[in-house]
PDB file of C-alpha atoms in Angstrom:
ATOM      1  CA  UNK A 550      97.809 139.438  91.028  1.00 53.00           C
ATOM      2  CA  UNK A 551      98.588 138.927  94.819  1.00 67.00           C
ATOM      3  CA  UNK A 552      96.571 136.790  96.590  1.00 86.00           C
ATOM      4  CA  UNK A 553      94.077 138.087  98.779  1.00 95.00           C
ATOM      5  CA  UNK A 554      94.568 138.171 102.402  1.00 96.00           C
ATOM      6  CA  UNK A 555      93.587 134.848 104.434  1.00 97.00           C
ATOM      7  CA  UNK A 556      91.836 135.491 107.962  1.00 97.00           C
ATOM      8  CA  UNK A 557      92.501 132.145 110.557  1.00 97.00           C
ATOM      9  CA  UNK A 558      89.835 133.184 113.165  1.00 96.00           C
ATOM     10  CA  UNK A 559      86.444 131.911 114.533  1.00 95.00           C
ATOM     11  CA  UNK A 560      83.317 133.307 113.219  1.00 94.00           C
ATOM     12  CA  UNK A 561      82.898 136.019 115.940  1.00 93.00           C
ATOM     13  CA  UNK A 562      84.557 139.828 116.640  1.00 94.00           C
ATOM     14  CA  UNK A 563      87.325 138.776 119.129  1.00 93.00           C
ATOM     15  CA  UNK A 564      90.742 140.405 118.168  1.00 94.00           C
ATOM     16  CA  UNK A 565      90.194 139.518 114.695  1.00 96.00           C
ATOM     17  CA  UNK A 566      87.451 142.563 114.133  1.00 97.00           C
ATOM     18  CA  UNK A 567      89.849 145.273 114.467  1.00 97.00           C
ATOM     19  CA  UNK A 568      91.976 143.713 111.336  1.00 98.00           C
ATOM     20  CA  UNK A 569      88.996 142.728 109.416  1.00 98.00           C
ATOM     21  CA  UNK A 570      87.764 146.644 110.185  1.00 98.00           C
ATOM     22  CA  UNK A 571      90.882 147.887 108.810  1.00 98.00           C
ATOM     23  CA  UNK A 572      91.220 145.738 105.571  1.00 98.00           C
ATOM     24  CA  UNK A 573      87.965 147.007 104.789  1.00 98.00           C
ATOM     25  CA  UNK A 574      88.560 150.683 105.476  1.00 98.00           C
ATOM     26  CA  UNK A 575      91.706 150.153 102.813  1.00 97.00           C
ATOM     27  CA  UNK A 576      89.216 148.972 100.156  1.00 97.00           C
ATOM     28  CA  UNK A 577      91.231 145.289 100.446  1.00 97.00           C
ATOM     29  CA  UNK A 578      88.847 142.378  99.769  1.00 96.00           C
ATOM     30  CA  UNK A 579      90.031 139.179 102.491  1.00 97.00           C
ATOM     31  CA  UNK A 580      89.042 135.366 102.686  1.00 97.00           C
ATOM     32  CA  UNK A 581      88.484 134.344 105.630  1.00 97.00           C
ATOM     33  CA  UNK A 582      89.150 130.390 107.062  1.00 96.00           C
ATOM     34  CA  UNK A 583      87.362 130.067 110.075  1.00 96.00           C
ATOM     35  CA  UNK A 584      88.033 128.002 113.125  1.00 95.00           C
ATOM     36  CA  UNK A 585      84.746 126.023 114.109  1.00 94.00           C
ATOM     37  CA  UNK A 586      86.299 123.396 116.402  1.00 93.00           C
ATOM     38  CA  UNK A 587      88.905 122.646 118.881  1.00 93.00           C
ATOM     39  CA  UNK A 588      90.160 120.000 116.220  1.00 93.00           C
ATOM     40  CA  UNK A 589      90.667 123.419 113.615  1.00 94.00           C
ATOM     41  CA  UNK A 590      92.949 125.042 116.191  1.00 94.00           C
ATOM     42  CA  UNK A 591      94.837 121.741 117.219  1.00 94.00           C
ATOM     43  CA  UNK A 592      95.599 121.559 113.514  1.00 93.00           C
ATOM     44  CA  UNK A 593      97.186 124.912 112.932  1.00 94.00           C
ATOM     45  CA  UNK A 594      99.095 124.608 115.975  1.00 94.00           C
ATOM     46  CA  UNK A 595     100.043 121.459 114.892  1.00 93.00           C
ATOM     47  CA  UNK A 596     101.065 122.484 111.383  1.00 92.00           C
ATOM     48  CA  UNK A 597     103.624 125.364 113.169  1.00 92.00           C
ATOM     49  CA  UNK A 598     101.627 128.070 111.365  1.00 92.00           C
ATOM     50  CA  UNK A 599     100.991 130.387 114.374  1.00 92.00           C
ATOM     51  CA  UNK A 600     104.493 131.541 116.063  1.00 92.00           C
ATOM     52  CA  UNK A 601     102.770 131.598 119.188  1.00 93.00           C
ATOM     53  CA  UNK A 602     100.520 128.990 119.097  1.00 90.00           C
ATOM     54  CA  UNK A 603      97.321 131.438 118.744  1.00 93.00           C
ATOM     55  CA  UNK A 604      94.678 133.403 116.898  1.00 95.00           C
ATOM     56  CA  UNK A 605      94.213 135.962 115.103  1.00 96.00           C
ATOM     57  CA  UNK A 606      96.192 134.460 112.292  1.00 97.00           C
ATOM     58  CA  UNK A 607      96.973 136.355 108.932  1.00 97.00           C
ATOM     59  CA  UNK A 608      97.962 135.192 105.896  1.00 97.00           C
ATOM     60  CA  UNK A 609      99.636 138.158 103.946  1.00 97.00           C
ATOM     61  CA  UNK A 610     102.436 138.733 101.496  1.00 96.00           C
ATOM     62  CA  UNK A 611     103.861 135.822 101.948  1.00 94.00           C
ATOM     63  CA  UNK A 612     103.794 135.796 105.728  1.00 95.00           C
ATOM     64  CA  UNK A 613     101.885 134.127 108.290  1.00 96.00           C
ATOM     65  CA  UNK A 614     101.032 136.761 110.968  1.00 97.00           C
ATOM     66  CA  UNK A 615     100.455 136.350 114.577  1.00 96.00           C
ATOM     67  CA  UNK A 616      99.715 139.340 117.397  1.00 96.00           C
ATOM     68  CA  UNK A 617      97.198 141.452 116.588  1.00 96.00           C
ATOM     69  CA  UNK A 618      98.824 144.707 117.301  1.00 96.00           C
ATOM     70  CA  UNK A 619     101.660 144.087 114.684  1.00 97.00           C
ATOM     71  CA  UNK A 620      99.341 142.500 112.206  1.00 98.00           C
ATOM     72  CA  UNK A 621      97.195 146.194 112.120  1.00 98.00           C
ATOM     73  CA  UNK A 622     100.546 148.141 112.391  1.00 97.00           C
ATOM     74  CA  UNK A 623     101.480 146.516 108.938  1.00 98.00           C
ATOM     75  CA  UNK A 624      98.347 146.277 107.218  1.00 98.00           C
ATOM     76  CA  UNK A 625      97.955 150.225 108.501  1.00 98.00           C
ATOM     77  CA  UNK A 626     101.539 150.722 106.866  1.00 97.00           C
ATOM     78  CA  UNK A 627     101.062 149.012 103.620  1.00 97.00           C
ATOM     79  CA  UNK A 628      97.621 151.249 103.113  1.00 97.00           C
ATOM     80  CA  UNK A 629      99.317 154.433 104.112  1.00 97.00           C
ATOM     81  CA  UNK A 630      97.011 154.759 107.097  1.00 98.00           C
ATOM     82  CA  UNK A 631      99.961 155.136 109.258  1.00 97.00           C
ATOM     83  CA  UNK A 632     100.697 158.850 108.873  1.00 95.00           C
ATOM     84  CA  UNK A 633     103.087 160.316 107.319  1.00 95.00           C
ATOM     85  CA  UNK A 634     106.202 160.378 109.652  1.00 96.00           C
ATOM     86  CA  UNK A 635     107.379 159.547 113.065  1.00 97.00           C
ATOM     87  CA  UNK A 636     105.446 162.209 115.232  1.00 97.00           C
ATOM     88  CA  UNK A 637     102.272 160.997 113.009  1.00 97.00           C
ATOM     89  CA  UNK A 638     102.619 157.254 113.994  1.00 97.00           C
ATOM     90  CA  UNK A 639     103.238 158.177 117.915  1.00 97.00           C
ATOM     91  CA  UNK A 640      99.927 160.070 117.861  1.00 97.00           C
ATOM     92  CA  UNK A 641      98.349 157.358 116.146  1.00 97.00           C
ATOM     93  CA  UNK A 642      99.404 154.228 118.398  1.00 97.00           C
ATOM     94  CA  UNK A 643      98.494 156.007 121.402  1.00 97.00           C
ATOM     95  CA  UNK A 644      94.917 157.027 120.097  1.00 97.00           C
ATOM     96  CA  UNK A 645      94.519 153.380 119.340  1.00 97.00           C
ATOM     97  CA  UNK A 646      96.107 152.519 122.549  1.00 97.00           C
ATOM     98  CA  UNK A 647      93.102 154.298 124.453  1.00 96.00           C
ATOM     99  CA  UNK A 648      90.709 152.873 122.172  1.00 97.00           C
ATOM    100  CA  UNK A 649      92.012 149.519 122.149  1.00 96.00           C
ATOM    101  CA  UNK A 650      91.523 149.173 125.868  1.00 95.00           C
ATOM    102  CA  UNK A 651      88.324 150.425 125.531  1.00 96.00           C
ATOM    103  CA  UNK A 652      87.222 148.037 123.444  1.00 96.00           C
ATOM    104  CA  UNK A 653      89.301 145.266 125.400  1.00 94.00           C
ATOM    105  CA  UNK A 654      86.707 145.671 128.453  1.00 94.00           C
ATOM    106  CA  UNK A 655      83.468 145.244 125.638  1.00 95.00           C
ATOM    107  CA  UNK A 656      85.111 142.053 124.210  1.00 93.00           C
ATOM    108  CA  UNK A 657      85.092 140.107 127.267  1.00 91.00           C
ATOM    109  CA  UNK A 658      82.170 141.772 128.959  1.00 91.00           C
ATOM    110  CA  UNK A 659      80.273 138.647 127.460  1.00 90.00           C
ATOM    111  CA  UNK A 660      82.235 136.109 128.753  1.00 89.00           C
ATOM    112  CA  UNK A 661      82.215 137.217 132.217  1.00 89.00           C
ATOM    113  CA  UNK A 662      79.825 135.663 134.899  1.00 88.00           C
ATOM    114  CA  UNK A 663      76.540 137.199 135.564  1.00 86.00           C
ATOM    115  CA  UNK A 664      77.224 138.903 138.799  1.00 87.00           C
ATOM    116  CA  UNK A 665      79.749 140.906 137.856  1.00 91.00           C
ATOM    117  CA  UNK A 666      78.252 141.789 134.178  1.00 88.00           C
ATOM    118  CA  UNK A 667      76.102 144.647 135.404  1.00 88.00           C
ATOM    119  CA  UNK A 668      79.309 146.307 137.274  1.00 92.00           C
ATOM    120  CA  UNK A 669      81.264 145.749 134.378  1.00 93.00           C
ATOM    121  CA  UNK A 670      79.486 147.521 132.193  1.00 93.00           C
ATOM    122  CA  UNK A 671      78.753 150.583 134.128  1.00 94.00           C
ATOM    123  CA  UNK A 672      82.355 150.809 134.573  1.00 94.00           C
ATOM    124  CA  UNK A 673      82.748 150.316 130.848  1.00 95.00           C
ATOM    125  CA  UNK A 674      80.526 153.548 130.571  1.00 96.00           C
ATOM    126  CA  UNK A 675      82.343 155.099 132.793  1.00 96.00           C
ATOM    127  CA  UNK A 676      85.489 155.069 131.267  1.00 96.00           C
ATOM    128  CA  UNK A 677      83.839 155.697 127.748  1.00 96.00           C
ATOM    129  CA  UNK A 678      82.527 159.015 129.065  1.00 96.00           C
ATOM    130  CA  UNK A 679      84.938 160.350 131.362  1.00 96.00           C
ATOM    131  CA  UNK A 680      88.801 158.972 130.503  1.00 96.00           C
ATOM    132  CA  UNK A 681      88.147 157.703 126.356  1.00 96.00           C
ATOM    133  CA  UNK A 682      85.776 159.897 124.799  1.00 97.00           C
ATOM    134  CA  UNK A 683      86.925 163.573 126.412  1.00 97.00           C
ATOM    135  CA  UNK A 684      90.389 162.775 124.594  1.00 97.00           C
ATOM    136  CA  UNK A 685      89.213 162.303 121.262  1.00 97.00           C
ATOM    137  CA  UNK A 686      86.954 164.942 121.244  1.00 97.00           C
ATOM    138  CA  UNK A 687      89.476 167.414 122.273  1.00 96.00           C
ATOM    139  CA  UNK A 688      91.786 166.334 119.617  1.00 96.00           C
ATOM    140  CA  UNK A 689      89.081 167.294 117.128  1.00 96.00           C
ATOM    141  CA  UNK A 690      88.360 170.684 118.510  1.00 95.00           C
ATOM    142  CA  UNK A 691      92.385 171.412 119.277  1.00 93.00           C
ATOM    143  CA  UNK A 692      93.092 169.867 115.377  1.00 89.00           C
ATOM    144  CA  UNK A 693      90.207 171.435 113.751  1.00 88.00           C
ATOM    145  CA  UNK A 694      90.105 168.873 111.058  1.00 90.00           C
ATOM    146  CA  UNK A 695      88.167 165.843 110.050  1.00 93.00           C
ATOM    147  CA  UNK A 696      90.556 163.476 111.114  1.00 96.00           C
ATOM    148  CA  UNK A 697      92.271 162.773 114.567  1.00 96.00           C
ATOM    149  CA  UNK A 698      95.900 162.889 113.032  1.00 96.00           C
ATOM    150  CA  UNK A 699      96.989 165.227 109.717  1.00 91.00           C
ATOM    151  CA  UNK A 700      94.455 165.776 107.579  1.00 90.00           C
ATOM    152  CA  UNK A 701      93.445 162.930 106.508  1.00 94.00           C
ATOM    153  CA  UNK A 702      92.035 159.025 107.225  1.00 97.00           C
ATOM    154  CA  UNK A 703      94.133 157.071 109.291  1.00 97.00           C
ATOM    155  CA  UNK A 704      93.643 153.733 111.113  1.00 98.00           C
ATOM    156  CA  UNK A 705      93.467 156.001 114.230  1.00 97.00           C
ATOM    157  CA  UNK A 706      89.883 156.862 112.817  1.00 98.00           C
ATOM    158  CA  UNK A 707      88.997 153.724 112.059  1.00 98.00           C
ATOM    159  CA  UNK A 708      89.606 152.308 115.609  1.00 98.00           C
ATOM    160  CA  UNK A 709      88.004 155.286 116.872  1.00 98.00           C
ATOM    161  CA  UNK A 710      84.604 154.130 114.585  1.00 98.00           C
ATOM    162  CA  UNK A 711      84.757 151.052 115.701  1.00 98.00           C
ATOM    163  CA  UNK A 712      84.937 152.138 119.489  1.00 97.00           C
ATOM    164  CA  UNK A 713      82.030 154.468 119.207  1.00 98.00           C
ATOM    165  CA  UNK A 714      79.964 151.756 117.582  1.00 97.00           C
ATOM    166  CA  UNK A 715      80.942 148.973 120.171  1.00 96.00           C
ATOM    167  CA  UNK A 716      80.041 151.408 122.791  1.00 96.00           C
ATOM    168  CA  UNK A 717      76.966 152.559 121.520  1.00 97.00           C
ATOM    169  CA  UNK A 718      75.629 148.732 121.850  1.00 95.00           C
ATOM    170  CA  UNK A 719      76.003 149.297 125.439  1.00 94.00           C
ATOM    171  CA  UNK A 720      74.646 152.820 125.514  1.00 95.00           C
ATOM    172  CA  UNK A 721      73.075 153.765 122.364  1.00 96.00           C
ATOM    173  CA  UNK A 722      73.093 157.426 123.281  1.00 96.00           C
ATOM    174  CA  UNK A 723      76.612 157.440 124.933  1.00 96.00           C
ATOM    175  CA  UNK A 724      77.973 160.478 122.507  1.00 97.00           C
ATOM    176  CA  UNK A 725      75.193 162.680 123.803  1.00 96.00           C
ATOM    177  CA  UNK A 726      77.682 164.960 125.727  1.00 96.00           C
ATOM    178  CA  UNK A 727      80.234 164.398 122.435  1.00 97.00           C
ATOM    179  CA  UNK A 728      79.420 166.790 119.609  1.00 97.00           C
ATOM    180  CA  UNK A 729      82.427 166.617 117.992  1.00 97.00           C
ATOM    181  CA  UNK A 730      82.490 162.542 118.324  1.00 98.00           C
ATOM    182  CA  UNK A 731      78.922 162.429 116.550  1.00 97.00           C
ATOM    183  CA  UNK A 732      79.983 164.528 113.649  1.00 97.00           C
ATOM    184  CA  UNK A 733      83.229 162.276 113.320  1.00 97.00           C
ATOM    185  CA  UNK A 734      80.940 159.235 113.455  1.00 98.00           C
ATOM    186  CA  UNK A 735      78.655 160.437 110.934  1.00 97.00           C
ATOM    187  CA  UNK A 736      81.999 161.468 108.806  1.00 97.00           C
ATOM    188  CA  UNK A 737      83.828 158.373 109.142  1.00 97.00           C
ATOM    189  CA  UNK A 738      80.816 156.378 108.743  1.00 97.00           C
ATOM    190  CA  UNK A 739      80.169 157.463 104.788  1.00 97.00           C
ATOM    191  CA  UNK A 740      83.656 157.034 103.568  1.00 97.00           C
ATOM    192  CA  UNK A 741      82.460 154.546 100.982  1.00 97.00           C
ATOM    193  CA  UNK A 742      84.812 151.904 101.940  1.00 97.00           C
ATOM    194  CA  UNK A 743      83.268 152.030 105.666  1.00 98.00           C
ATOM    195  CA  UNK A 744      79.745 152.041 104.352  1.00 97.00           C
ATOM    196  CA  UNK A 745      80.096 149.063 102.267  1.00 97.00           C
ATOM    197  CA  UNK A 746      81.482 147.469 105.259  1.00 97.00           C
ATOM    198  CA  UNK A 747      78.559 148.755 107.512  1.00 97.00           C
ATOM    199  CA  UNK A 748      75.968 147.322 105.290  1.00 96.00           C
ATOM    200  CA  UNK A 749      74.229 143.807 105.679  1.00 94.00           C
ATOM    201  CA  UNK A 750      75.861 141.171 104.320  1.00 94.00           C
ATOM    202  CA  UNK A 751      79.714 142.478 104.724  1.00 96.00           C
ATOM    203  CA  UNK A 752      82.205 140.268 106.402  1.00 96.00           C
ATOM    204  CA  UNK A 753      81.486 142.581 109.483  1.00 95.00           C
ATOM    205  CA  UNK A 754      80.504 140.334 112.549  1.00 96.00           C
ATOM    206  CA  UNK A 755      77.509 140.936 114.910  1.00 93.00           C
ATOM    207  CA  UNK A 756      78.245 141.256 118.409  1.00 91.00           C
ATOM    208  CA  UNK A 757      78.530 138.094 120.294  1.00 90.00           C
ATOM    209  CA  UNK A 758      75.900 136.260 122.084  1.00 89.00           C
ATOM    210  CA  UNK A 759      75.158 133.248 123.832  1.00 89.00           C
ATOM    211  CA  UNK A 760      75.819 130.538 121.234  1.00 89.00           C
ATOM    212  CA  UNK A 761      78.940 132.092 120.453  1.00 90.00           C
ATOM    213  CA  UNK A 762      80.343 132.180 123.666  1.00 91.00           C
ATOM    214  CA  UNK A 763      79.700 128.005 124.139  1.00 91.00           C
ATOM    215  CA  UNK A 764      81.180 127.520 120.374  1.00 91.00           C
ATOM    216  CA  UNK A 765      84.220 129.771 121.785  1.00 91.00           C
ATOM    217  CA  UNK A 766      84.488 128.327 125.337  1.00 91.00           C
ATOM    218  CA  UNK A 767      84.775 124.708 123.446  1.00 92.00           C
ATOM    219  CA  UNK A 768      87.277 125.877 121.081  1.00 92.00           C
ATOM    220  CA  UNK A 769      89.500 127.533 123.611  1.00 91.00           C
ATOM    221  CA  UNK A 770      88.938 125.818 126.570  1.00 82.00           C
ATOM    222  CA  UNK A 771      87.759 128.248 128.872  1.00 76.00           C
TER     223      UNK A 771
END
């Protein structure tokens, strides 16, 4: 039996929730070795396990994976979550494209000082509601189907899930003008991989607050 998948990460969302997301969606149980202090990075740096001397790390098939982008890409291959050819997979990076800069803007919005916070955010809404959000619920009217690509899940959905739930932590009723986008959440939501990963107690993480910025801010030294 092949080993399960081994997460190098710190305790919070960072880059590392997108993968964790994923495995989960794929019905893949993952360990996860977290990094707690400065002296746990130092040492995997130290060690030459991460090519570029950072995190999110993955430990999979035999290979020690760096970047997030081409950690998902794999892990979205290997599950057949990638589509199913080359038209497929172009749709599919750039609908995770627009949703990975959307939730690029949420990640940091914690770590930024206070008087810009408030600014940030409402352009964060912004974009949500008039550049993100209008595209994907076109492609579900134009597509007609339950998923964004084909007929069926792919990790273009799955990003898309996660966007809509980041989002709605800053707006809770930012898919009010989105019809199609609260259907697909609702959808998405009770695929019974998802759910399991919804519920309390999965190896989901909360959003970040306070203490986790000043555990992160020591690690990284920012």
């Amino acid at each position: 039996m092949a080993a399960k998948p081994k997460l190098h990460y710190t305790r919070g969302r960072g880059k590392m929730e997108s993968i964790r997301w994923l495995l989960a969606a794929a019905g893949v149980e993952f360990e996860e070795q977290f990094i707690e202090t400065k002296e746990d990075l130092e040492k995997l740096r130290n060690d030459g396990v991460l090519l570029f001397q950072q995190v999110p790390m993955v430990e999979i098939d035999g290979m020690r994976m760096v970047q997030t982008r081409a950690i998902l890409s794999y892990i979205a291959a290997k599950y057949n979550l990638y589509g199913k050819d080359l038209k497929e997979r172009a749709w599919i990076d750039m609908y995770v494209e627009g949703t990975t800069d959307l939730m690029g803007m949420i990640i940091y919005l914690p770590f930024q000082p206070a008087d810009t916070k408030e600014k940030n955010l409402a352009l964060i809404i912004e974009r949500a509601t008039t550049r993100y959000f209008p595209v994907y619920e076109k492609a579900l009217k134009d597509h007609g189907q339950d998923y964004l690509v084909g007929n069926k899940l792919s990790w273009a959905d799955i990003h898309l899930l996660e966007a809509i739930l980041m989002t709605e932590e800053c707006k809770p009723d930012i898919l009010s003008a989105f019809p199609l986008l609260q259907a697909f959440k609702g959808r998405i939501s009770n695929i019974p991989t998802i759910k399991k990963f919804l519920q309390p107690g999965s190896q989901r993480k909360p959003p970040t607050d306070e203490k986790f910025i000043a555990v992160v801010r020591k690690i990284f030294n920012i």
